[in-house]
Amino acid sequence: MPDDTPTVGLRIVDSLAAVDAVQWDACALAPGSAGNPFLSYRFLKALEDSKSVGRRTGWQPQYLLAEAADGTLLGAAPLYVKGHSQGEYVFDHGWAQAFERAGGRYYPKLQVAVPFTPVPGPRLFARPGPYAEAVRDAMIDMLTTIAGDNNISSVHATFCTEADWKRFGARGWLLRLGQQYHWHNDGYRTFDDFLGALASRKRKAIRKERESVRREGLTVRALCGDEIGPEHWDAFFAFYMDTGGRKWGSPYLTRAFFDILGSTMADKVVLVMAEADGRPVGGALNLKGDDTLYGRYWGCLESYAFLHFEACYYQAIDYAIAHGLARVEAGAQGDHKIQRGYLPVPTFSAHWIVDPGFRRAIDDYLKRERPAVEQEIEGLMQYSPFRKENEG
């Protein structure tokens, strides 16, 4: 740190109950965070209080705090000890298997992330001020020290911002690229304005999909704040469990999490519910930040053609346009999102590998993987549904 930087104490706490909520949010939701709700004290505390994270789940909280001498929180990082690689969405299973075949012990590892949430955002929180960058550097160095001193194989900062990514890289971390799909609001006033920006064939396909949902007699609407009652959470949890059980085998979030989310963060929730004759049959959960709607979970107990696209993608676009939001982030995976206006963008993660030999192998792998990801994004952009010049 520069000589004029005040003394900063770094420590670990195993619960947000040990941290003042206002001070946490002053760092986590500082300018540049876009008001990302997943970084907030309320969201991370809901994961703890609902027992969605904890020793039993393999996500043991170990929050890193940077404090001034008077106890003021200057910076923080959401840190977890992991006994597996589930719920991360940046896959390192192959790394773990290779290291253990070579006689190493990959777990436990440290994860700097928001559990179960592939939403890009800062991972090195710092209170705005002249020493913010020095505080971030100090936290990076502490993360590597913790790993080296505690027989931990690696530290992984996933879905960080590009700025954090470059900062990690400048301090010797290995850099990885991924990609996911975001919709950008180009000043649209209505959904039809958005459709007007698409090529004719794509525009007709989306209209056909939305009309199919209407012909099924389904009512689909977005609920916010006080509009969401316990009965809606009961229904949505059933959707969530059905999808989680079928696709992943072990859903991560407990029923209590949704109750806490509804009671403490209703102002950030946009819950899309689909009903047939007044009976809930499917839905999608979104959270909103200052300028972004973040799509998270979806489920449906009955089969309806195109309801997934309506609930997850078109309703989100409708909401973003109506509320002047700049984009919708639809999360990882799913090339089908491209034809619905969600285009590929890069995501960033940084990795500290303690063992020198293993580190060299991962570094070599990532040097080959990064250009391949860049080429994939470039190739996927060729399938953009948006009109090209002189195209109807």
Tab-separated table of C-alpha atoms in Angstrom:
chain	number	residue	atom	x	y	z
A	1	MET	CA	0.000	0.000	0.000
A	2	PRO	CA	1.125	3.626	-0.492
A	3	ASP	CA	2.830	5.154	2.524
A	4	ASP	CA	-0.090	7.505	3.220
A	5	THR	CA	-2.641	4.678	3.292
A	6	PRO	CA	-4.122	4.203	6.771
A	7	THR	CA	-3.489	0.943	8.570
A	8	VAL	CA	-5.923	-1.701	7.347
A	9	GLY	CA	-6.784	-4.750	9.390
A	10	LEU	CA	-7.836	-7.894	7.521
A	11	ARG	CA	-9.875	-10.603	9.204
A	12	ILE	CA	-12.308	-13.419	8.470
A	13	VAL	CA	-15.804	-13.807	9.942
A	14	ASP	CA	-18.049	-16.816	9.450
A	15	SER	CA	-21.375	-14.979	9.472
A	16	LEU	CA	-22.734	-11.664	8.265
A	17	ALA	CA	-24.286	-11.314	11.710
A	18	ALA	CA	-20.828	-10.075	12.733
A	19	VAL	CA	-20.973	-7.259	10.154
A	20	ASP	CA	-22.999	-4.055	10.176
A	21	ALA	CA	-25.478	-4.159	7.287
A	22	VAL	CA	-25.109	-0.474	6.407
A	23	GLN	CA	-21.327	-0.735	6.292
A	24	TRP	CA	-21.446	-3.900	4.151
A	25	ASP	CA	-23.737	-2.264	1.606
A	26	ALA	CA	-21.614	0.914	1.587
A	27	CYS	CA	-18.853	-1.267	0.137
A	28	ALA	CA	-20.798	-3.906	-1.819
A	29	LEU	CA	-23.278	-1.505	-3.444
A	30	ALA	CA	-20.812	1.302	-4.093
A	31	PRO	CA	-20.817	3.070	-7.492
A	32	GLY	CA	-19.939	0.554	-10.173
A	33	SER	CA	-22.018	-2.243	-8.653
A	34	ALA	CA	-25.181	-1.220	-10.574
A	35	GLY	CA	-27.099	-1.847	-7.368
A	36	ASN	CA	-26.607	-5.577	-7.948
A	37	PRO	CA	-29.047	-7.120	-5.414
A	38	PHE	CA	-27.057	-10.356	-5.089
A	39	LEU	CA	-24.176	-8.473	-3.468
A	40	SER	CA	-26.373	-6.908	-0.819
A	41	TYR	CA	-26.330	-7.760	2.859
A	42	ARG	CA	-29.988	-8.782	2.641
A	43	PHE	CA	-29.450	-11.377	-0.075
A	44	LEU	CA	-26.322	-12.977	1.365
A	45	LYS	CA	-27.835	-12.986	4.861
A	46	ALA	CA	-30.965	-14.685	3.476
A	47	LEU	CA	-28.755	-17.499	2.176
A	48	GLU	CA	-27.275	-17.900	5.656
A	49	ASP	CA	-30.474	-17.591	7.660
A	50	SER	CA	-32.311	-20.070	5.421
A	51	LYS	CA	-29.444	-22.570	5.746
A	52	SER	CA	-29.017	-22.581	1.974
A	53	VAL	CA	-25.318	-22.053	2.745
A	54	GLY	CA	-23.376	-23.463	5.671
A	55	ARG	CA	-21.172	-26.395	6.571
A	56	ARG	CA	-23.905	-28.893	5.662
A	57	THR	CA	-24.198	-27.583	2.100
A	58	GLY	CA	-20.485	-27.412	1.338
A	59	TRP	CA	-20.634	-23.603	1.120
A	60	GLN	CA	-19.159	-22.451	4.427
A	61	PRO	CA	-19.116	-18.626	4.744
A	62	GLN	CA	-15.749	-17.046	5.536
A	63	TYR	CA	-16.236	-13.385	4.626
A	64	LEU	CA	-13.040	-11.392	4.223
A	65	LEU	CA	-13.201	-7.943	5.837
A	66	ALA	CA	-10.811	-4.990	5.512
A	67	GLU	CA	-11.204	-2.513	8.370
A	68	ALA	CA	-9.744	0.805	9.447
A	69	ALA	CA	-8.309	1.211	12.930
A	70	ASP	CA	-11.616	2.667	14.165
A	71	GLY	CA	-13.556	-0.383	12.906
A	72	THR	CA	-14.938	1.248	9.759
A	73	LEU	CA	-15.403	-1.340	7.022
A	74	LEU	CA	-13.209	-0.330	4.075
A	75	GLY	CA	-13.664	-3.445	1.969
A	76	ALA	CA	-15.020	-6.984	1.873
A	77	ALA	CA	-15.188	-10.092	-0.258
A	78	PRO	CA	-17.884	-12.812	-0.180
A	79	LEU	CA	-15.732	-15.857	0.517
A	80	TYR	CA	-16.701	-19.506	1.009
A	81	VAL	CA	-14.842	-22.690	1.851
A	82	LYS	CA	-15.985	-25.312	-0.645
A	83	GLY	CA	-15.915	-29.081	-0.313
A	84	HIS	CA	-17.155	-29.602	-3.900
A	85	SER	CA	-17.628	-27.672	-7.135
A	86	GLN	CA	-21.429	-27.532	-7.239
A	87	GLY	CA	-23.463	-24.349	-7.730
A	88	GLU	CA	-20.650	-22.338	-9.313
A	89	TYR	CA	-21.368	-22.354	-13.084
A	90	VAL	CA	-17.653	-21.995	-13.897
A	91	PHE	CA	-16.719	-25.616	-14.180
A	92	ASP	CA	-13.470	-26.911	-12.679
A	93	HIS	CA	-14.402	-30.567	-12.209
A	94	GLY	CA	-11.733	-31.572	-14.720
A	95	TRP	CA	-9.113	-29.635	-12.790
A	96	ALA	CA	-10.117	-31.367	-9.561
A	97	GLN	CA	-9.981	-34.825	-11.125
A	98	ALA	CA	-6.589	-34.191	-12.730
A	99	PHE	CA	-5.044	-32.876	-9.509
A	100	GLU	CA	-6.347	-35.762	-7.433
A	101	ARG	CA	-5.226	-38.367	-10.010
A	102	ALA	CA	-1.766	-36.840	-9.651
A	103	GLY	CA	-1.919	-37.367	-5.880
A	104	GLY	CA	-3.043	-33.890	-4.855
A	105	ARG	CA	-5.970	-32.811	-2.682
A	106	TYR	CA	-8.177	-30.318	-4.524
A	107	TYR	CA	-10.776	-29.823	-1.788
A	108	PRO	CA	-11.223	-27.784	0.271
A	109	LYS	CA	-10.891	-24.762	-1.986
A	110	LEU	CA	-11.942	-21.118	-1.568
A	111	GLN	CA	-14.622	-19.490	-3.688
A	112	VAL	CA	-15.042	-15.712	-4.015
A	113	ALA	CA	-18.566	-15.630	-5.374
A	114	VAL	CA	-22.276	-15.312	-4.736
A	115	PRO	CA	-23.472	-18.888	-4.174
A	116	PHE	CA	-25.617	-20.487	-6.893
A	117	THR	CA	-25.672	-17.184	-8.808
A	118	PRO	CA	-23.933	-16.793	-12.192
A	119	VAL	CA	-24.477	-13.024	-12.191
A	120	PRO	CA	-21.461	-10.832	-13.002
A	121	GLY	CA	-20.545	-8.194	-10.458
A	122	PRO	CA	-17.730	-6.914	-8.234
A	123	ARG	CA	-16.051	-9.496	-6.046
A	124	LEU	CA	-13.677	-7.079	-4.312
A	125	PHE	CA	-15.953	-4.632	-2.526
A	126	ALA	CA	-14.404	-1.350	-1.395
A	127	ARG	CA	-15.774	1.797	0.209
A	128	PRO	CA	-15.353	4.710	-2.237
A	129	GLY	CA	-12.372	6.878	-1.401
A	130	PRO	CA	-8.713	7.477	-2.173
A	131	TYR	CA	-7.612	4.124	-0.738
A	132	ALA	CA	-10.144	1.848	-2.426
A	133	GLU	CA	-7.690	0.384	-4.931
A	134	ALA	CA	-5.080	-0.291	-2.256
A	135	VAL	CA	-7.715	-2.037	-0.157
A	136	ARG	CA	-8.631	-4.285	-3.094
A	137	ASP	CA	-4.993	-5.206	-3.640
A	138	ALA	CA	-4.578	-5.996	0.050
A	139	MET	CA	-7.580	-8.337	-0.058
A	140	ILE	CA	-6.192	-10.177	-3.095
A	141	ASP	CA	-2.887	-10.704	-1.331
A	142	MET	CA	-4.679	-11.926	1.792
A	143	LEU	CA	-6.633	-14.482	-0.231
A	144	THR	CA	-3.424	-15.994	-1.570
A	145	THR	CA	-1.876	-15.978	1.907
A	146	ILE	CA	-4.895	-17.748	3.399
A	147	ALA	CA	-4.665	-20.488	0.782
A	148	GLY	CA	-0.928	-20.961	1.214
A	149	ASP	CA	-1.065	-21.039	5.012
A	150	ASN	CA	-4.007	-23.436	5.304
A	151	ASN	CA	-3.233	-26.256	2.865
A	152	ILE	CA	-5.918	-25.049	0.460
A	153	SER	CA	-5.354	-25.960	-3.182
A	154	SER	CA	-6.826	-22.896	-4.864
A	155	VAL	CA	-8.926	-19.740	-4.750
A	156	HIS	CA	-11.500	-18.935	-7.445
A	157	ALA	CA	-13.124	-15.536	-8.043
A	158	THR	CA	-15.995	-16.246	-10.418
A	159	PHE	CA	-18.252	-13.909	-12.415
A	160	CYS	CA	-16.188	-10.895	-11.400
A	161	THR	CA	-16.161	-7.624	-13.308
A	162	GLU	CA	-13.587	-7.092	-16.014
A	163	ALA	CA	-11.923	-4.480	-13.781
A	164	ASP	CA	-11.577	-6.992	-10.928
A	165	TRP	CA	-10.386	-9.594	-13.445
A	166	LYS	CA	-7.567	-7.372	-14.637
A	167	ARG	CA	-6.638	-6.509	-11.057
A	168	PHE	CA	-6.392	-10.204	-10.147
A	169	GLY	CA	-4.326	-10.807	-13.263
A	170	ALA	CA	-1.922	-7.994	-12.399
A	171	ARG	CA	-1.223	-9.787	-9.111
A	172	GLY	CA	-0.431	-13.107	-10.743
A	173	TRP	CA	-3.790	-14.881	-10.831
A	174	LEU	CA	-4.759	-17.012	-13.822
A	175	LEU	CA	-7.497	-15.562	-16.000
A	176	ARG	CA	-10.436	-17.386	-17.545
A	177	LEU	CA	-13.164	-16.322	-19.968
A	178	GLY	CA	-16.710	-17.631	-20.222
A	179	GLN	CA	-19.859	-16.389	-21.905
A	180	GLN	CA	-23.538	-15.897	-21.230
A	181	TYR	CA	-26.506	-14.058	-22.776
A	182	HIS	CA	-27.778	-10.520	-22.153
A	183	TRP	CA	-30.542	-8.444	-23.768
A	184	HIS	CA	-29.787	-4.752	-24.246
A	185	ASN	CA	-32.433	-2.046	-24.324
A	186	ASP	CA	-31.751	0.143	-27.345
A	187	GLY	CA	-34.165	2.840	-26.218
A	188	TYR	CA	-37.279	0.762	-26.988
A	189	ARG	CA	-40.604	2.238	-25.884
A	190	THR	CA	-42.627	-0.952	-26.383
A	191	PHE	CA	-42.099	-4.639	-27.058
A	192	ASP	CA	-43.168	-3.977	-30.648
A	193	ASP	CA	-40.326	-1.470	-30.935
A	194	PHE	CA	-37.954	-4.258	-29.973
A	195	LEU	CA	-39.558	-6.614	-32.488
A	196	GLY	CA	-39.157	-3.945	-35.139
A	197	ALA	CA	-35.390	-4.142	-34.697
A	198	LEU	CA	-35.402	-7.857	-35.621
A	199	ALA	CA	-35.220	-9.502	-39.009
A	200	SER	CA	-38.672	-10.265	-40.368
A	201	ARG	CA	-38.474	-14.037	-39.913
A	202	LYS	CA	-37.304	-13.737	-36.299
A	203	ARG	CA	-39.966	-11.160	-35.530
A	204	LYS	CA	-42.703	-13.438	-36.857
A	205	ALA	CA	-41.367	-16.407	-34.887
A	206	ILE	CA	-41.522	-14.520	-31.581
A	207	ARG	CA	-45.031	-13.266	-32.273
A	208	LYS	CA	-46.074	-16.825	-33.055
A	209	GLU	CA	-44.598	-18.093	-29.782
A	210	ARG	CA	-46.343	-15.445	-27.699
A	211	GLU	CA	-49.638	-16.055	-29.480
A	212	SER	CA	-49.318	-19.793	-28.771
A	213	VAL	CA	-49.198	-19.064	-25.031
A	214	ARG	CA	-52.296	-16.864	-25.289
A	215	ARG	CA	-54.172	-19.575	-27.222
A	216	GLU	CA	-53.501	-21.965	-24.357
A	217	GLY	CA	-55.648	-19.659	-22.231
A	218	LEU	CA	-52.775	-18.858	-19.876
A	219	THR	CA	-52.550	-15.623	-17.934
A	220	VAL	CA	-48.940	-14.496	-17.480
A	221	ARG	CA	-48.081	-11.473	-15.370
A	222	ALA	CA	-45.181	-9.971	-13.453
A	223	LEU	CA	-45.700	-9.450	-9.712
A	224	CYS	CA	-43.617	-7.077	-7.610
A	225	GLY	CA	-43.358	-6.009	-3.983
A	226	ASP	CA	-46.600	-6.290	-2.017
A	227	GLU	CA	-48.300	-8.048	-4.943
A	228	ILE	CA	-46.376	-11.209	-4.009
A	229	GLY	CA	-47.996	-13.229	-1.241
A	230	PRO	CA	-47.151	-16.493	0.559
A	231	GLU	CA	-49.293	-18.420	-1.900
A	232	HIS	CA	-47.102	-17.229	-4.762
A	233	TRP	CA	-43.957	-18.382	-2.966
A	234	ASP	CA	-45.583	-21.746	-2.254
A	235	ALA	CA	-46.327	-22.141	-5.943
A	236	PHE	CA	-42.939	-20.948	-7.102
A	237	PHE	CA	-41.068	-23.239	-4.712
A	238	ALA	CA	-42.913	-26.184	-6.254
A	239	PHE	CA	-41.797	-24.992	-9.704
A	240	TYR	CA	-38.223	-24.554	-8.484
A	241	MET	CA	-38.072	-28.007	-6.916
A	242	ASP	CA	-39.474	-29.670	-10.018
A	243	THR	CA	-36.932	-28.049	-12.321
A	244	GLY	CA	-34.049	-28.540	-9.879
A	245	GLY	CA	-34.903	-32.170	-9.310
A	246	ARG	CA	-35.166	-32.939	-13.016
A	247	LYS	CA	-32.127	-31.019	-14.247
A	248	TRP	CA	-29.596	-30.998	-11.419
A	249	GLY	CA	-30.810	-33.582	-8.941
A	250	SER	CA	-30.291	-31.448	-5.832
A	251	PRO	CA	-31.874	-27.962	-5.652
A	252	TYR	CA	-29.730	-25.544	-3.677
A	253	LEU	CA	-32.198	-23.165	-2.047
A	254	THR	CA	-34.441	-24.075	0.880
A	255	ARG	CA	-38.107	-23.140	1.183
A	256	ALA	CA	-37.183	-20.731	3.984
A	257	PHE	CA	-34.969	-18.778	1.585
A	258	PHE	CA	-37.954	-17.698	-0.502
A	259	ASP	CA	-39.894	-16.614	2.580
A	260	ILE	CA	-36.956	-14.485	3.711
A	261	LEU	CA	-36.467	-13.095	0.225
A	262	GLY	CA	-40.129	-12.118	0.116
A	263	SER	CA	-40.051	-10.444	3.518
A	264	THR	CA	-36.726	-8.603	3.224
A	265	MET	CA	-36.262	-7.977	-0.517
A	266	ALA	CA	-39.740	-7.777	-2.024
A	267	ASP	CA	-38.789	-4.411	-3.527
A	268	LYS	CA	-36.139	-6.188	-5.626
A	269	VAL	CA	-38.238	-9.153	-6.756
A	270	VAL	CA	-40.040	-9.492	-10.082
A	271	LEU	CA	-41.927	-12.798	-9.986
A	272	VAL	CA	-43.518	-13.873	-13.261
A	273	MET	CA	-46.459	-16.203	-12.679
A	274	ALA	CA	-48.432	-18.170	-15.259
A	275	GLU	CA	-51.937	-19.352	-14.398
A	276	ALA	CA	-54.440	-21.629	-16.076
A	277	ASP	CA	-58.004	-20.947	-14.906
A	278	GLY	CA	-56.591	-19.171	-11.846
A	279	ARG	CA	-54.308	-22.096	-10.981
A	280	PRO	CA	-50.519	-21.437	-10.929
A	281	VAL	CA	-48.755	-23.677	-13.422
A	282	GLY	CA	-45.356	-22.041	-13.976
A	283	GLY	CA	-43.201	-19.061	-13.186
A	284	ALA	CA	-39.853	-17.311	-13.309
A	285	LEU	CA	-37.968	-15.431	-10.589
A	286	ASN	CA	-36.068	-12.224	-11.383
A	287	LEU	CA	-34.291	-9.691	-9.198
A	288	LYS	CA	-33.699	-6.108	-10.253
A	289	GLY	CA	-30.807	-3.732	-9.773
A	290	ASP	CA	-30.468	-0.072	-10.639
A	291	ASP	CA	-30.457	-0.635	-14.398
A	292	THR	CA	-30.667	-4.406	-14.885
A	293	LEU	CA	-33.189	-7.210	-14.492
A	294	TYR	CA	-31.525	-10.486	-13.536
A	295	GLY	CA	-33.291	-13.695	-14.505
A	296	ARG	CA	-32.648	-16.540	-12.085
A	297	TYR	CA	-35.007	-19.506	-11.698
A	298	TRP	CA	-37.828	-21.014	-13.691
A	299	GLY	CA	-40.206	-23.940	-13.309
A	300	CYS	CA	-43.430	-25.376	-14.674
A	301	LEU	CA	-45.551	-28.258	-13.391
A	302	GLU	CA	-47.454	-28.744	-16.656
A	303	SER	CA	-46.302	-28.718	-20.262
A	304	TYR	CA	-47.201	-25.696	-22.404
A	305	ALA	CA	-45.508	-24.877	-25.685
A	306	PHE	CA	-43.291	-21.776	-25.481
A	307	LEU	CA	-44.260	-20.907	-21.884
A	308	HIS	CA	-40.599	-21.070	-20.886
A	309	PHE	CA	-39.716	-18.409	-23.458
A	310	GLU	CA	-42.677	-16.231	-22.478
A	311	ALA	CA	-42.079	-16.380	-18.729
A	312	CYS	CA	-38.287	-16.140	-18.767
A	313	TYR	CA	-37.443	-13.972	-21.773
A	314	TYR	CA	-40.366	-12.011	-23.191
A	315	GLN	CA	-41.892	-11.005	-19.868
A	316	ALA	CA	-38.444	-9.866	-18.720
A	317	ILE	CA	-38.026	-7.731	-21.841
A	318	ASP	CA	-41.524	-6.307	-21.364
A	319	TYR	CA	-40.695	-5.382	-17.776
A	320	ALA	CA	-37.318	-3.865	-18.634
A	321	ILE	CA	-38.807	-1.673	-21.357
A	322	ALA	CA	-41.706	-0.527	-19.173
A	323	HIS	CA	-39.347	0.396	-16.307
A	324	GLY	CA	-36.509	1.884	-18.333
A	325	LEU	CA	-33.938	-0.775	-17.476
A	326	ALA	CA	-30.840	-0.974	-19.651
A	327	ARG	CA	-30.586	-4.748	-19.929
A	328	VAL	CA	-31.779	-8.187	-18.938
A	329	GLU	CA	-29.217	-10.798	-17.945
A	330	ALA	CA	-30.552	-14.250	-18.708
A	331	GLY	CA	-27.722	-16.230	-17.158
A	332	ALA	CA	-25.482	-18.998	-18.382
A	333	GLN	CA	-25.963	-21.524	-21.184
A	334	GLY	CA	-28.715	-21.811	-23.782
A	335	ASP	CA	-27.913	-20.871	-27.382
A	336	HIS	CA	-31.670	-20.649	-27.982
A	337	LYS	CA	-31.610	-17.298	-26.164
A	338	ILE	CA	-29.880	-15.687	-29.147
A	339	GLN	CA	-32.947	-15.960	-31.382
A	340	ARG	CA	-34.936	-14.163	-28.692
A	341	GLY	CA	-32.676	-11.115	-28.615
A	342	TYR	CA	-30.217	-12.181	-25.906
A	343	LEU	CA	-26.708	-11.913	-27.320
A	344	PRO	CA	-23.485	-13.537	-26.061
A	345	VAL	CA	-21.153	-11.499	-23.858
A	346	PRO	CA	-17.904	-12.501	-22.115
A	347	THR	CA	-17.775	-13.330	-18.415
A	348	PHE	CA	-14.657	-13.285	-16.289
A	349	SER	CA	-13.096	-15.396	-13.544
A	350	ALA	CA	-9.690	-15.456	-11.868
A	351	HIS	CA	-7.924	-18.392	-10.232
A	352	TRP	CA	-5.045	-18.755	-7.788
A	353	ILE	CA	-3.455	-22.224	-7.899
A	354	VAL	CA	-1.025	-22.937	-5.052
A	355	ASP	CA	0.892	-25.958	-6.425
A	356	PRO	CA	3.466	-24.667	-8.962
A	357	GLY	CA	3.276	-27.648	-11.318
A	358	PHE	CA	-0.496	-27.719	-11.325
A	359	ARG	CA	-0.522	-23.955	-11.789
A	360	ARG	CA	1.617	-24.255	-14.947
A	361	ALA	CA	-0.749	-26.873	-16.374
A	362	ILE	CA	-3.834	-24.739	-15.727
A	363	ASP	CA	-2.093	-21.664	-17.127
A	364	ASP	CA	-1.324	-23.546	-20.341
A	365	TYR	CA	-4.918	-24.745	-20.583
A	366	LEU	CA	-6.365	-21.256	-20.085
A	367	LYS	CA	-4.034	-19.733	-22.667
A	368	ARG	CA	-5.645	-22.068	-25.196
A	369	GLU	CA	-9.179	-21.790	-23.842
A	370	ARG	CA	-9.463	-17.971	-23.865
A	371	PRO	CA	-9.098	-17.481	-27.641
A	372	ALA	CA	-11.471	-20.396	-28.217
A	373	VAL	CA	-14.129	-18.662	-26.083
A	374	GLU	CA	-13.570	-15.401	-27.934
A	375	GLN	CA	-14.010	-17.204	-31.251
A	376	GLU	CA	-17.182	-18.882	-29.972
A	377	ILE	CA	-18.705	-15.525	-29.001
A	378	GLU	CA	-17.784	-14.088	-32.391
A	379	GLY	CA	-19.296	-17.098	-34.131
A	380	LEU	CA	-22.519	-16.964	-32.108
A	381	MET	CA	-22.962	-13.296	-32.966
A	382	GLN	CA	-23.452	-14.358	-36.576
A	383	TYR	CA	-26.810	-15.777	-35.468
A	384	SER	CA	-28.026	-12.463	-34.078
A	385	PRO	CA	-31.743	-11.965	-34.872
A	386	PHE	CA	-31.356	-8.215	-35.289
A	387	ARG	CA	-31.836	-6.687	-38.700
A	388	LYS	CA	-28.774	-6.016	-40.755
A	389	GLU	CA	-28.524	-3.033	-43.052
A	390	ASN	CA	-31.056	-3.221	-45.909
A	391	GLU	CA	-32.773	-6.220	-44.295
A	392	GLY	CA	-36.496	-6.227	-43.590
